[in-house]
mmCIF file of C-alpha atoms and ligand atoms in Angstrom:
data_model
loop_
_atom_site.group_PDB
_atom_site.id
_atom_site.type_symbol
_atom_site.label_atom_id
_atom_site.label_comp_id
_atom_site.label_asym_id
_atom_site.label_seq_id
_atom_site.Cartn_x
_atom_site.Cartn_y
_atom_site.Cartn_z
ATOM 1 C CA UNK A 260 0.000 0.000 0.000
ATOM 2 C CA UNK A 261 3.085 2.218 0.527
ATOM 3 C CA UNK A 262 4.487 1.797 -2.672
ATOM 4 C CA UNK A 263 1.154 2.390 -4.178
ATOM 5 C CA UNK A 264 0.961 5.508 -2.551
ATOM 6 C CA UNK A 265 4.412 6.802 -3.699
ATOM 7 C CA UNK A 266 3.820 5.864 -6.537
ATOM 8 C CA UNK A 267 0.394 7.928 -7.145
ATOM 9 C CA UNK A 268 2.225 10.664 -5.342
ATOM 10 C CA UNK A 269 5.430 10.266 -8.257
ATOM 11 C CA UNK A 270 2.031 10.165 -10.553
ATOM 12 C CA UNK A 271 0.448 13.277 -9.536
ATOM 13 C CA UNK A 272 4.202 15.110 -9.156
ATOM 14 C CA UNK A 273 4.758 14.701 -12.605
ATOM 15 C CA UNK A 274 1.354 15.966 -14.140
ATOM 16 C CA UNK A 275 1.744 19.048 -11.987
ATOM 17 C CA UNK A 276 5.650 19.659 -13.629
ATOM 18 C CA UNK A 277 4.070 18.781 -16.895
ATOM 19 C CA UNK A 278 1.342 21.669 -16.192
ATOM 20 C CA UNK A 279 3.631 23.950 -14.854
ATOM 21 C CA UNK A 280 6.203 23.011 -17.991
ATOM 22 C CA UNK A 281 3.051 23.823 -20.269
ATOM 23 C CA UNK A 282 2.367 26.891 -18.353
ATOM 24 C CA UNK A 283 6.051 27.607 -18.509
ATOM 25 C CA UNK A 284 6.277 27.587 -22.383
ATOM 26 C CA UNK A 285 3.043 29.128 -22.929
ATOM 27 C CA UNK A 286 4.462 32.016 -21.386
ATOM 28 C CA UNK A 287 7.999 32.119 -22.899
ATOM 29 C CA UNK A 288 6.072 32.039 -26.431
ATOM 30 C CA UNK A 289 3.396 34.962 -25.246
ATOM 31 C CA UNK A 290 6.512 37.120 -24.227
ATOM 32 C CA UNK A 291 8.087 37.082 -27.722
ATOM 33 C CA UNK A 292 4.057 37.255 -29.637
ATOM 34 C CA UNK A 293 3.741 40.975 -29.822
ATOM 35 C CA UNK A 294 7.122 41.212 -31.422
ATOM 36 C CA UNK A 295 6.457 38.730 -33.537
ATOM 37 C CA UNK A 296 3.408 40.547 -34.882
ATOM 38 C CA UNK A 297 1.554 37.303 -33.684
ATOM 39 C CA UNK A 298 -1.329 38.711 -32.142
ATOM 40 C CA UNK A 299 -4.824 40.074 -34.226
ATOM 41 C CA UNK A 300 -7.863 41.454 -34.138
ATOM 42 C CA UNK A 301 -11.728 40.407 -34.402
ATOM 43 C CA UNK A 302 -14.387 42.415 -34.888
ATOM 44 C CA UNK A 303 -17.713 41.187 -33.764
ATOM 45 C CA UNK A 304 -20.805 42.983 -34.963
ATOM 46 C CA UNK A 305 -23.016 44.721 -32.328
ATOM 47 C CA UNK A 306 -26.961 45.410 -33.993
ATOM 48 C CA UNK A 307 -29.514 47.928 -33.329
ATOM 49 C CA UNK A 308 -32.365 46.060 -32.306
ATOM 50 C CA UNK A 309 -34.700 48.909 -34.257
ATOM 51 C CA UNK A 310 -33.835 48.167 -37.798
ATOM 52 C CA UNK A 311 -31.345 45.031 -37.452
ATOM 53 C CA UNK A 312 -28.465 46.765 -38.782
ATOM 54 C CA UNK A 313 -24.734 47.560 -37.490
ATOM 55 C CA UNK A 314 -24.223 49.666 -34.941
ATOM 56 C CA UNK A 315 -20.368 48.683 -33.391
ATOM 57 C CA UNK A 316 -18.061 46.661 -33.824
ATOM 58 C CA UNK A 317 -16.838 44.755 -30.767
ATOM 59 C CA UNK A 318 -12.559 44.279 -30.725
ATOM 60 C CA UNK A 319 -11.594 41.112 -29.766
ATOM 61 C CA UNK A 320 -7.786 39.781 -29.628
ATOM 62 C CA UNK A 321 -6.704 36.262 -30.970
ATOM 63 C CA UNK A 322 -2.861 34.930 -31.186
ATOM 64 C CA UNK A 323 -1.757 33.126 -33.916
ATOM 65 C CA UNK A 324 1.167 31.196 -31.736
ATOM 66 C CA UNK A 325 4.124 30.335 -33.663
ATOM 67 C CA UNK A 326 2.598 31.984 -36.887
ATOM 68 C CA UNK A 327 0.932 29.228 -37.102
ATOM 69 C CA UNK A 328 -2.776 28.231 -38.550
ATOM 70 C CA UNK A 329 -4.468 27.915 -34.843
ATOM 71 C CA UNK A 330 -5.805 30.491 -33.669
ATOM 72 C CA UNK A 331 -5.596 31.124 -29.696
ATOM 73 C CA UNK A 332 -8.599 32.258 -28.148
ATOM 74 C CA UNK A 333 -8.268 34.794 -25.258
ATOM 75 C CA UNK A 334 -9.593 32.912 -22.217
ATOM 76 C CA UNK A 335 -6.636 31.106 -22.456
ATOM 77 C CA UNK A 336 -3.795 33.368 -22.619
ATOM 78 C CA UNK A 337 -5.572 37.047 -21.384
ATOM 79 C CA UNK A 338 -5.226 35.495 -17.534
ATOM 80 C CA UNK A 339 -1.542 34.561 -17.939
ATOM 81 C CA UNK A 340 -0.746 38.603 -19.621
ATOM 82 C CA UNK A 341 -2.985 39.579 -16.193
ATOM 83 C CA UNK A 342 -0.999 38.014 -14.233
ATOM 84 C CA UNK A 343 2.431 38.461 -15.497
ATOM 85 C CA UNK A 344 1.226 42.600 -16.549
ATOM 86 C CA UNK A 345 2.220 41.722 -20.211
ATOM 87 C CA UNK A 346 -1.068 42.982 -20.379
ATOM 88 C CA UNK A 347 -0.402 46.281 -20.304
ATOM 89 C CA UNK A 348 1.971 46.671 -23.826
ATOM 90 C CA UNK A 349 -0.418 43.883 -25.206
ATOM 91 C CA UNK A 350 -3.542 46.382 -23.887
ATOM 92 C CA UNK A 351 -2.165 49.430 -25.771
ATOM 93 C CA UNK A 352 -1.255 47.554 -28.868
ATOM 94 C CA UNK A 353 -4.993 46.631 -29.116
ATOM 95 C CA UNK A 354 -6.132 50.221 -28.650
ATOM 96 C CA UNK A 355 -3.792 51.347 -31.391
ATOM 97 C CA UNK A 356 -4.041 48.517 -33.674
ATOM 98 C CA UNK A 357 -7.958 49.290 -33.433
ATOM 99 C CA UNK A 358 -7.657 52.637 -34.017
ATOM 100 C CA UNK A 359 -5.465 52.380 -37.394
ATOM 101 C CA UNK A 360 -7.692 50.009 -38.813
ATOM 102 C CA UNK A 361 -10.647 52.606 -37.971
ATOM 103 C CA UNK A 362 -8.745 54.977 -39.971
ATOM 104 C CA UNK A 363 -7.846 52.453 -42.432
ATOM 105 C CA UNK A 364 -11.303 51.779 -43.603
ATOM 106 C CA UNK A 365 -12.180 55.544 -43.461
ATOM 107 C CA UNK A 366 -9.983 55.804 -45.680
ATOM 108 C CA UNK A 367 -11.130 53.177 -47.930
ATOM 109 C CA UNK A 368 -14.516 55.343 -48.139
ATOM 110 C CA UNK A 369 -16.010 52.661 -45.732
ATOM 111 C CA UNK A 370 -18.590 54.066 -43.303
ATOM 112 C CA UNK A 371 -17.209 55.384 -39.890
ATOM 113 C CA UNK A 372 -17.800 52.795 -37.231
ATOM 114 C CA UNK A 373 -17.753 52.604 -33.623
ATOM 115 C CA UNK A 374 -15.365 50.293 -32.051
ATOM 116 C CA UNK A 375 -15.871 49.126 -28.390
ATOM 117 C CA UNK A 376 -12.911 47.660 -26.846
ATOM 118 C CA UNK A 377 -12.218 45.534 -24.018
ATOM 119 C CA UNK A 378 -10.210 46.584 -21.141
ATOM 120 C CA UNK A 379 -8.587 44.883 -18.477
ATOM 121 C CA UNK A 380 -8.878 45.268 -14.546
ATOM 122 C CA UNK A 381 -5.080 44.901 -14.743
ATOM 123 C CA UNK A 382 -5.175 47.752 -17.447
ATOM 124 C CA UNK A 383 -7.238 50.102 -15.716
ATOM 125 C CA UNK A 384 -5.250 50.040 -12.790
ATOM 126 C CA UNK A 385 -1.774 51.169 -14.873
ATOM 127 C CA UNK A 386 -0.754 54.562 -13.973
ATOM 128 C CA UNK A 387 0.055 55.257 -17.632
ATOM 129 C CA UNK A 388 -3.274 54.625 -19.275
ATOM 130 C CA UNK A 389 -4.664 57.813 -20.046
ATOM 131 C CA UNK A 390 -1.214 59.217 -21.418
ATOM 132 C CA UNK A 391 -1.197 56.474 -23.160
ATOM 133 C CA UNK A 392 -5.198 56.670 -24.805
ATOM 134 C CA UNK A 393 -4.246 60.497 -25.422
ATOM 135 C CA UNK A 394 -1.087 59.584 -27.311
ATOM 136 C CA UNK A 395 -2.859 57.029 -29.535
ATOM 137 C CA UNK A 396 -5.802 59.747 -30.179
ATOM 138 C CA UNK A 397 -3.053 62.077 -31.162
ATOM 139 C CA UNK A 398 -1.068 59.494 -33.651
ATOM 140 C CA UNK A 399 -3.992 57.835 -35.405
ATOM 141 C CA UNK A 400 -6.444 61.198 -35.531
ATOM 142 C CA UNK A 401 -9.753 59.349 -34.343
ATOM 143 C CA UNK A 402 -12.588 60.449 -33.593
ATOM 144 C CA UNK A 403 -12.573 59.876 -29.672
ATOM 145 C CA UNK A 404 -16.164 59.367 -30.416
ATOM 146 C CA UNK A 405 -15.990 56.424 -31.787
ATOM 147 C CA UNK A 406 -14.034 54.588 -29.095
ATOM 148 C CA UNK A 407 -15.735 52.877 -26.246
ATOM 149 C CA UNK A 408 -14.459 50.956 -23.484
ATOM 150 C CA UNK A 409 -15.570 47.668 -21.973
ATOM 151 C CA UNK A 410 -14.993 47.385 -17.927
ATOM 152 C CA UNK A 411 -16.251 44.850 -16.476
ATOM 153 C CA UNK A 412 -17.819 45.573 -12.974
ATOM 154 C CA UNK A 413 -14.907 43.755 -11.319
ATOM 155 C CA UNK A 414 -12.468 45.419 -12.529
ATOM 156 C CA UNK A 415 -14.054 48.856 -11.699
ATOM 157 C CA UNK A 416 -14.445 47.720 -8.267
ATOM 158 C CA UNK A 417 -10.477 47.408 -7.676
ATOM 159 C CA UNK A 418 -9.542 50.267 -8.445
ATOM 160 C CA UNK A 419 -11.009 51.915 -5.316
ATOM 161 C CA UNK A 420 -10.843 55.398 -5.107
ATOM 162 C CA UNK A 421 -9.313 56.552 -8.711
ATOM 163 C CA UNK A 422 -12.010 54.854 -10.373
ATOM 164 C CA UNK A 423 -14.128 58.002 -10.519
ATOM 165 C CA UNK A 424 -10.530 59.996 -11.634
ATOM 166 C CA UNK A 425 -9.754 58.092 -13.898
ATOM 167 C CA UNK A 426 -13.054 57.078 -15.621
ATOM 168 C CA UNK A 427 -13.374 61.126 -16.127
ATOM 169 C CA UNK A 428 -10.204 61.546 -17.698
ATOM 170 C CA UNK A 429 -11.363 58.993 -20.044
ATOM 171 C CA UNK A 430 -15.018 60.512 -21.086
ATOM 172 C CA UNK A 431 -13.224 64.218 -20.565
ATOM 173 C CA UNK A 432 -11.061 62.973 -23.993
ATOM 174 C CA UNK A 433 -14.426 62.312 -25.686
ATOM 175 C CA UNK A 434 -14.187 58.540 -25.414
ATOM 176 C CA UNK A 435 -16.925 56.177 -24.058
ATOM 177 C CA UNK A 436 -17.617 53.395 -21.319
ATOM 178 C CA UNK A 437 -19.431 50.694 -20.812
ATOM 179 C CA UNK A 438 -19.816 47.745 -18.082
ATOM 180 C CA UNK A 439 -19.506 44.321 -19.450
ATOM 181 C CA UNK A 440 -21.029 41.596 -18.469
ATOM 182 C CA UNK A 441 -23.281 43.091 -16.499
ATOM 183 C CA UNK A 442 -24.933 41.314 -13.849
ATOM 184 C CA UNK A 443 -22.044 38.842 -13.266
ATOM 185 C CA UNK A 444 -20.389 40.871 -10.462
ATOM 186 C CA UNK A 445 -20.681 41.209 -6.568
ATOM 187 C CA UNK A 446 -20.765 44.742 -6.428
ATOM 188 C CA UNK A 447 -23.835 46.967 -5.448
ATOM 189 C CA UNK A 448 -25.770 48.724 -8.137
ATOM 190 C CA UNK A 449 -24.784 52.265 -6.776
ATOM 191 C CA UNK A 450 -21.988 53.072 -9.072
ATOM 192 C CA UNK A 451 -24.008 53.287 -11.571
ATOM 193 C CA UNK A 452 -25.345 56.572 -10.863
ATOM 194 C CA UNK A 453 -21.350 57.998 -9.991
ATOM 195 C CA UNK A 454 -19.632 56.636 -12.494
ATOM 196 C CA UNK A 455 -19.573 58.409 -16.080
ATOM 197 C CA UNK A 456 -21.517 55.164 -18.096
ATOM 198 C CA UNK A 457 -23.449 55.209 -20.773
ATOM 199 C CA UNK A 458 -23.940 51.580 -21.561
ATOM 200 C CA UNK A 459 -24.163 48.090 -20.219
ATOM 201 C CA UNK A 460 -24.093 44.423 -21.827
ATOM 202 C CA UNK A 461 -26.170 42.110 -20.293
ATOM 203 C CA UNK A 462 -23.660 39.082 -19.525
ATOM 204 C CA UNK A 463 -24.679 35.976 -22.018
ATOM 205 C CA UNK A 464 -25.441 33.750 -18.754
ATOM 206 C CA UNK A 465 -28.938 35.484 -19.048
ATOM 207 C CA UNK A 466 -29.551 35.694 -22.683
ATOM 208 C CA UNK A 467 -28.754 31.580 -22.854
ATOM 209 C CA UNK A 468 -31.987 30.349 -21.486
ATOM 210 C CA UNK A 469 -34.123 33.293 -21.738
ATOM 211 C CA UNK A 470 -36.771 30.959 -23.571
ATOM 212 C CA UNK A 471 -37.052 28.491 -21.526
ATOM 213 C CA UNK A 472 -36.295 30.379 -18.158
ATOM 214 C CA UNK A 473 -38.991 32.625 -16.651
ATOM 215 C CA UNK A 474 -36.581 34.001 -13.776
ATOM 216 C CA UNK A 475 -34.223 34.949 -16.590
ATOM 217 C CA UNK A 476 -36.695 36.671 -18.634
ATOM 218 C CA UNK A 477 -37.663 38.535 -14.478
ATOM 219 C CA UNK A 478 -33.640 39.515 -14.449
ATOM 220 C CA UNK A 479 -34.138 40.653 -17.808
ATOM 221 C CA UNK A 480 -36.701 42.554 -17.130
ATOM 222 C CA UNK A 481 -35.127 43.990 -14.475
ATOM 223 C CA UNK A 482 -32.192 44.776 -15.897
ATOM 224 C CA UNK A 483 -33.933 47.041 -18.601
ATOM 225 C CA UNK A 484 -36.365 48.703 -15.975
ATOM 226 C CA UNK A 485 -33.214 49.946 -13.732
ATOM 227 C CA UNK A 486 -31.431 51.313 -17.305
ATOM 228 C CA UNK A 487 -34.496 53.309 -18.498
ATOM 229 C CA UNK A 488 -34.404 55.290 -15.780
ATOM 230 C CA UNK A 489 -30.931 55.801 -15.019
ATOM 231 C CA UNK A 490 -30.494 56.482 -19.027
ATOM 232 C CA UNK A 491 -28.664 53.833 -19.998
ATOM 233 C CA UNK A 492 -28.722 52.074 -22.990
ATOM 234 C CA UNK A 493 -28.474 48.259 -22.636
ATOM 235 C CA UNK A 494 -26.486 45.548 -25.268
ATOM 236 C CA UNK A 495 -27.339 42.000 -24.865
ATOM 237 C CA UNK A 496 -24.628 39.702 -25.323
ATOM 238 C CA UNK A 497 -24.587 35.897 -26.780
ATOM 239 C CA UNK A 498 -27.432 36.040 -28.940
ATOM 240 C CA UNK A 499 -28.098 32.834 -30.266
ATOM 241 C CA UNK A 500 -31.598 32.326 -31.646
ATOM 242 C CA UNK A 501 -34.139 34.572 -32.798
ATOM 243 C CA UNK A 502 -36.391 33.678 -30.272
ATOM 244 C CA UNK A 503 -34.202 35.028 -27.816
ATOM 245 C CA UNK A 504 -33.910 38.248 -29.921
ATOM 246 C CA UNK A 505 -37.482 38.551 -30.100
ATOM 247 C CA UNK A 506 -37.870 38.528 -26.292
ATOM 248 C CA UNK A 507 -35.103 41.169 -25.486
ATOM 249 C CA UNK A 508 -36.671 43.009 -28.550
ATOM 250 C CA UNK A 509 -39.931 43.120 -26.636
ATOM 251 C CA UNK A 510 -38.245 44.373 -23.487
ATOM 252 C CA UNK A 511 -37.290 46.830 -25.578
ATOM 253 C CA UNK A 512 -32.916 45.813 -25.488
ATOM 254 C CA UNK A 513 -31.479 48.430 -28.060
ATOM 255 C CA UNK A 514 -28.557 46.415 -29.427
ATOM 256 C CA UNK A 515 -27.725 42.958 -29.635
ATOM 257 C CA UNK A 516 -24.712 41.018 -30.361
ATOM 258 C CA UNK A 517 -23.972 36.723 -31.038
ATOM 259 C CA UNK A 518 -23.963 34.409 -33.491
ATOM 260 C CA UNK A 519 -26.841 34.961 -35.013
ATOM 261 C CA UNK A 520 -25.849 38.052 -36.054
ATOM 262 C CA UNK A 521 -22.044 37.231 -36.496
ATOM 263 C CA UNK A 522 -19.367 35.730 -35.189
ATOM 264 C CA UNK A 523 -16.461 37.724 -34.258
ATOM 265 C CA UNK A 524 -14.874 38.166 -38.089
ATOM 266 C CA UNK A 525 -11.279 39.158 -39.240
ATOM 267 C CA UNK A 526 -10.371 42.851 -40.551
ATOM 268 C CA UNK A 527 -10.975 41.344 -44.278
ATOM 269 C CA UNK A 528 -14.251 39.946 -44.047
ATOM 270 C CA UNK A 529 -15.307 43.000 -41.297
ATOM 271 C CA UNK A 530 -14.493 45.439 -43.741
ATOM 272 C CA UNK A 531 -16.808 43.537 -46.222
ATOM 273 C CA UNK A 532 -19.610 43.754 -44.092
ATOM 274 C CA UNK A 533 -18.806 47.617 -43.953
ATOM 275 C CA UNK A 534 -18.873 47.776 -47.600
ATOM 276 C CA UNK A 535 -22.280 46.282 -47.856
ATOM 277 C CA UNK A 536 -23.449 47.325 -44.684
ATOM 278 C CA UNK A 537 -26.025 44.471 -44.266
ATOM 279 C CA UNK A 538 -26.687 41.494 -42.077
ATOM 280 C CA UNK A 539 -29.351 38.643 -42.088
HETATM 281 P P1 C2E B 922 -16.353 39.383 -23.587
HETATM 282 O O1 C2E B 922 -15.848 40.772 -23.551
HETATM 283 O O2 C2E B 922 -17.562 39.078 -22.767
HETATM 284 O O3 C2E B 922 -16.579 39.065 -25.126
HETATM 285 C C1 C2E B 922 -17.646 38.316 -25.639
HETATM 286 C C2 C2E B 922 -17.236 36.883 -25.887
HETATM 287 O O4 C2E B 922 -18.393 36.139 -26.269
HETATM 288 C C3 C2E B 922 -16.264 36.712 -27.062
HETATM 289 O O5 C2E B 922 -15.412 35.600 -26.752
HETATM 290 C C4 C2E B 922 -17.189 36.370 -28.217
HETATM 291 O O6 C2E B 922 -16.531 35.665 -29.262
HETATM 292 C C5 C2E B 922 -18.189 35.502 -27.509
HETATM 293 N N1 C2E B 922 -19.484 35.463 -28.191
HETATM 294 C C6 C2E B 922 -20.058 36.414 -28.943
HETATM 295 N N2 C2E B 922 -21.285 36.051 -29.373
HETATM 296 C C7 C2E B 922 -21.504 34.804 -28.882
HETATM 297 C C8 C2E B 922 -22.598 33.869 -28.983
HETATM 298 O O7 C2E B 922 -23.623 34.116 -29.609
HETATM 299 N N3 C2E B 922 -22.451 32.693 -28.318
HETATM 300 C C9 C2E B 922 -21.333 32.375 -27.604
HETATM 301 N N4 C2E B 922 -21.274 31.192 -27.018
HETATM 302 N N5 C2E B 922 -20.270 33.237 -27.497
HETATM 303 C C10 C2E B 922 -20.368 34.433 -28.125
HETATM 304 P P2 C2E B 922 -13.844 35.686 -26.968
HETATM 305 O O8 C2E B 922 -13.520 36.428 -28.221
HETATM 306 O O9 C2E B 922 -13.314 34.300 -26.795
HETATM 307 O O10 C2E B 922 -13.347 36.590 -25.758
HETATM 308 C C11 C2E B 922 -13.436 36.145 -24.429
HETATM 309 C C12 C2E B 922 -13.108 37.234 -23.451
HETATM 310 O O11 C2E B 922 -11.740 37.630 -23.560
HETATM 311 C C13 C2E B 922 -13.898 38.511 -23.688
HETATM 312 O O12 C2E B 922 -15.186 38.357 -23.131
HETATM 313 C C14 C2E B 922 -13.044 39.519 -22.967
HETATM 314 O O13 C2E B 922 -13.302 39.486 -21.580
HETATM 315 C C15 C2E B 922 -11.649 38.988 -23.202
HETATM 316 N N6 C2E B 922 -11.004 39.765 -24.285
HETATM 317 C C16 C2E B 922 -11.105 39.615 -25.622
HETATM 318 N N7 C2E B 922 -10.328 40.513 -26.274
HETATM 319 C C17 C2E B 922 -9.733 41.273 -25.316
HETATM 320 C C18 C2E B 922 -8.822 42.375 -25.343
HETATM 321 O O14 C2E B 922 -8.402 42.903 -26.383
HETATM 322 N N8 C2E B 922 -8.421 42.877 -24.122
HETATM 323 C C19 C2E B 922 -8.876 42.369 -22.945
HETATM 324 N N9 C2E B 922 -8.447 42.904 -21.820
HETATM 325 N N10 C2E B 922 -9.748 41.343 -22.889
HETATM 326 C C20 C2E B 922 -10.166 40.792 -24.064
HETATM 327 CA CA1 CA B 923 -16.566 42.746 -23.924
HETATM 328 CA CA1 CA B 924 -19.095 40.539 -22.130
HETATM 329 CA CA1 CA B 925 -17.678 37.611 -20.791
#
């Protein structure tokens, strides 16, 4: 029994060096992906629920590791650049990158479009973020307009007392927030009403069963009542079917954004849907 149990102890030892060997490399190759112009971005239509047509487009990051065919998705490497604050360089090459290619397709004649990017707790909290946001408005001549930012409550919630500070500087440049995935946090609701917001995206965990779930249809519900009167406009995330569009339609969601619209495309085939400016 005692060599058994060394032996599932010698077992276990070397899965967790295996993991941590994985983990190891993963993060060696992430450190050397910016420079190696690995990394890209999606762009994931957002609709206006009034006349089904484009309203954003949502900026999400993929890595292409090695140069390779695969494409990474970013639950699996965003929590190792959080953690090891490669997020930060990463972070500002997004903003940028998303900015030129705003500019790119103006310049193409395509129509200007909103862009709403994601931003990290991690990100937030870097003392440099603004300079850096004001530099990148300077460089690429955007309309600050068109920017949005994604925070999810979380990460607004860390940040303690600059939130406020910082959030300001942000909307003072002419740029826009929004909470993402609303709902899915632990904080109270009464930031809303300090904080400079003008959106929020219901989290997908209540648009999934919205058919078959009557308490997510109440949240719903809820959700929309509390943004009518605060002002806010409201972006429901993970659409799948059109029955579920048809319910947030009737609660009257203004935008929606999933599959059934699109999935998250690359520049090429984003800037086709510019050009023809439709979607089923
Ligand atoms: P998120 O901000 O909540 O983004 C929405 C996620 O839902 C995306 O996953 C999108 O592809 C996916 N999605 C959209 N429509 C549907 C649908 O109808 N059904 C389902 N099942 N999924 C749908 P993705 O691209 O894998 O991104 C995951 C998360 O990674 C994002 O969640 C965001 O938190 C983070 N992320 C992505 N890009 C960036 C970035 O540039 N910076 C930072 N800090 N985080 C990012
Ligand atoms: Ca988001
Ligand atoms: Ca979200
Ligand atoms: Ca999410």
């Amino acid at each position: 029994a005692k060599a058994a149990g060394r032996n599932n102890y010698q077992f276990f030892d070397q899965r967790l060096n295996q993991a941590a060997a994985r983990r190891f490399e993963l993060e060696s190759n992430l450190r050397s992906a910016l420079a190696h112009k690995e990394f890209e971005l999606h762009y994931q239509p957002i609709i206006d629920t009034t006349t089904r047509r484009l309203h954003a487009l949502e900026v999400l990051l993929r890595w292409r590791k090695g140069g390779s065919d695969t494409l990474v998705g970013p639950d699996e490497f965003i929590p190792i650049l959080e953690e090891n604050g490669m997020i930060v360089p990463v972070g500002e090459w997004v903003i940028r990158t998303a900015c030129e290619q705003i500019m790119a397709w103006q310049g193409q004649g395509l129509a200007a479009v909103p862009l709403a990017i994601n931003l990290s707790a991690r990100q937030f909290m870097h003392d440099g973020l603004v300079d850096s946001m004001r530099r990148i408005l300077g460089e690429t001549g955007i309309d600050p307009s068109l920017v949005e930012f994604e925070l999810t409550e979380t990460a607004l919630m860390q940040h303690g007392g600059r939130t406020l500070e910082i959030l300001r500087q942000i909307n003072g440049m002419g740029m826009r927030l929004s909470i993402d995935d609303f709902g899915t946090g632990y904080s109270s609701l009464a930031y809303l009403k300090r904080f400079p917001v003008r959106k929020i995206k219901i989290d997908r965990a209540f648009v999934r069963e919205l058919e078959a779930s009557a308490e997510d249809r109440a949240i719903v519900a809820a959700v929309m009542a509390l943004a009518n009167s605060l002002q806010l406009s409201v972006v429901a995330e993970g659409v799948e079917t059109e029955g579920q569009y048809a319910l947030l339609r009737s609660h009257g969601c203004q935008f929606a954004q999933g599959y059934l619209f699109a999935r998250p495309l690359p520049a090429g085939e984003a800037a086709q849907l510019l050009a023809s400016s439709v979607l089923e």
